[in-house]
Amino acid sequence: MADTHQTYLSTANLPKLAASVAIPGYDRSRVKTGIVHLGIGAFHRAHQAVYTDSVLSQGDLSWGILGASLRSADTRDALGPQDGLYTVAVRDGSGSSYRIIGSIKDVLVAPDSPEALLVAMSDPAIRIVSLTITEKGYCYAPASASLDESHPDITHDLANPATPRSAIGFIVEALARRRANGTEPFTLLSCDNLPANGQTLKRVVTRFAELRSAELGAFIRDNVAFPSTMVDRIVPATTDADRTAVTDATGLADRWPIMTEPFTQWVVEDHFPTGRPAWEKAGVTFVEDVDAFELMKLRLLNGSHSTLAYLGYLAGHETVSDAMAGDGFAALIERMMDKEITPTLPKLPGFDLEAYKMQLRERFQNTALRHRTWQIAMDGSQKLPQRLLNTIRVRLEQNAPFDLMALGIAGWMRYATGTDENGKAIDVRDPLASEFKARTAGKTSASALLEAYLGMEQIFGSDLSANPEFREVIGNALTKLLEQGAAQTVANL
Ligand code: CS2
């Protein structure tokens, strides 16, 4: 990957970039670090780091980001030699544009030195700790979204508070140290795709703290702010072909450029007792209550995404835009959004929902992105509750049909068996992958598979697992899928 004959992006090489590439419009050496970000993956680098880069450009230099990886050293190894700089490539049918982002001052790898990250998080200059750690990073039971006290990282972190592994363990230890030092707590900003993500983070952090000491739990519950957010930007994994395209277009090689779409949205509850960047100047919407935005986005965008991922993968489509072009898929998504999901959404006065849904379908059709169905299919056990199952719960209460969402769930059940429709193995990535395998081994009928999955109450909750109507509708969808295959089932709708 790293070809030593190429000239790489770095502060010294910025003048060598093609003139059309936008570069940080501020003196990076004067930027102070005000934010620690946990989970410095592609999404953060296409989203929060870009908004923050815009704020720095406007002159407030107190909000540089210290990124932390909780697992692998890949991001540090890519960005370190580039002085933290990286390229964001924005792509759609009309072409590509390139911008160099400078808001990330440094990257730490937590397992290399948990202490270094704790020291950084305890620094009074840090006023916000933001997170993109994905659903499974919250160490909760997906159906209830409360702390999984038997999670191996949680038991480890309770036994070894000074050398944590989980984001939750780092946060609680850092807050305990700040409290002991008389330093104000930081604001915790969850940027993951969870309903009421701030409340969820508060629930797991407070519970973990209580397990350390009742006093620490009460302190955090009463003194730490956890504003909720809705985040949105589609960010496919970077490929080697993308790296080559970036080098060709910008004139400098980048070890890890980020590919994304023009659309970007961030809606945030405005509760930051110790201050925040003026993100509104960079296009962030601040609101009192983010719930209605979050439900709309999770159910319409992510619910459709997961449905397209499972059915699309099974039907042989490599990317979301390929799936959208497949027979019946665009119509399935449009009907699912209009007939099944929209009636479950809280009203957002003044918001043009029809335009939003149309724009979503256009975003899914962006052929310049190549967002793989396999990528979105990952971690289904953690995603389905908030993306489809909660929506189905509302439909059950409304006594209204949900056959199309059921097809998405059935697609996941078929996918998670680990064998595709041609008998080829599927690389199923999910914290529960081995449990899926054990439960579904040797089962081929719809009824046997249904029993195998519905036994997993950590995904379905005891309510859905025992609901006769839910079982019947999902069972029918699965039967159809097994008999006709995904492509035919969708084409026939
Ligand atoms: C996707 C999301 O991978 C996935 O599960 O559904 O990452 C999606 O692209 C983002 O939420 C868009 O904002």
Coordinates of N, CA, C and O in Angstrom, one line a residue, residues 1-9 13 16 247 251-253 255:
M1 N 0.8 -1.2 0.0 CA 0.0 0.0 0.0 C 0.9 1.3 0.0 O 0.8 2.1 -0.9
A2 N 1.7 1.4 1.0 CA 2.6 2.6 1.1 C 3.8 2.5 0.1 O 4.7 1.9 0.5
D3 N 3.6 3.1 -1.0 CA 4.7 3.1 -2.0 C 5.7 4.2 -1.7 O 5.3 5.4 -1.8
T4 N 6.9 3.8 -1.4 CA 7.9 4.8 -0.9 C 8.3 5.8 -2.1 O 8.9 6.8 -1.8
H5 N 8.0 5.4 -3.3 CA 8.4 6.3 -4.4 C 7.4 7.5 -4.6 O 7.7 8.4 -5.3
Q6 N 6.3 7.4 -3.9 CA 5.3 8.4 -4.1 C 5.6 9.6 -3.1 O 6.2 9.4 -2.1
T7 N 5.1 10.8 -3.4 CA 5.2 11.9 -2.5 C 3.9 11.9 -1.7 O 2.8 12.0 -2.3
Y8 N 4.0 11.9 -0.4 CA 2.8 11.8 0.4 C 2.4 13.1 1.0 O 3.2 14.0 1.2
L9 N 1.1 13.2 1.3 CA 0.5 14.3 2.0 C 1.2 14.5 3.3 O 1.5 13.6 4.1
N13 N 4.5 19.1 2.4 CA 4.1 18.9 1.0 C 2.9 19.6 0.5 O 2.5 19.5 -0.7
K16 N 2.6 21.3 -2.8 CA 2.6 20.5 -4.0 C 1.3 20.0 -4.5 O 1.2 19.3 -5.5
T247 N -4.5 10.1 -5.5 CA -3.2 10.5 -5.9 C -3.2 11.2 -7.2 O -2.6 12.3 -7.4
G251 N -2.4 15.1 -6.7 CA -0.9 15.2 -6.9 C -0.1 14.7 -5.7 O 1.1 14.6 -5.7
L252 N -0.8 14.3 -4.6 CA -0.1 13.7 -3.4 C -0.8 12.4 -3.0 O -2.0 12.4 -3.0
A253 N 0.0 11.5 -2.6 CA -0.5 10.2 -2.2 C -1.0 10.4 -0.7 O -0.5 11.2 0.0
R255 N -2.2 7.9 2.6 CA -2.3 6.5 3.1 C -3.7 6.1 3.4 O -4.1 4.9 3.3

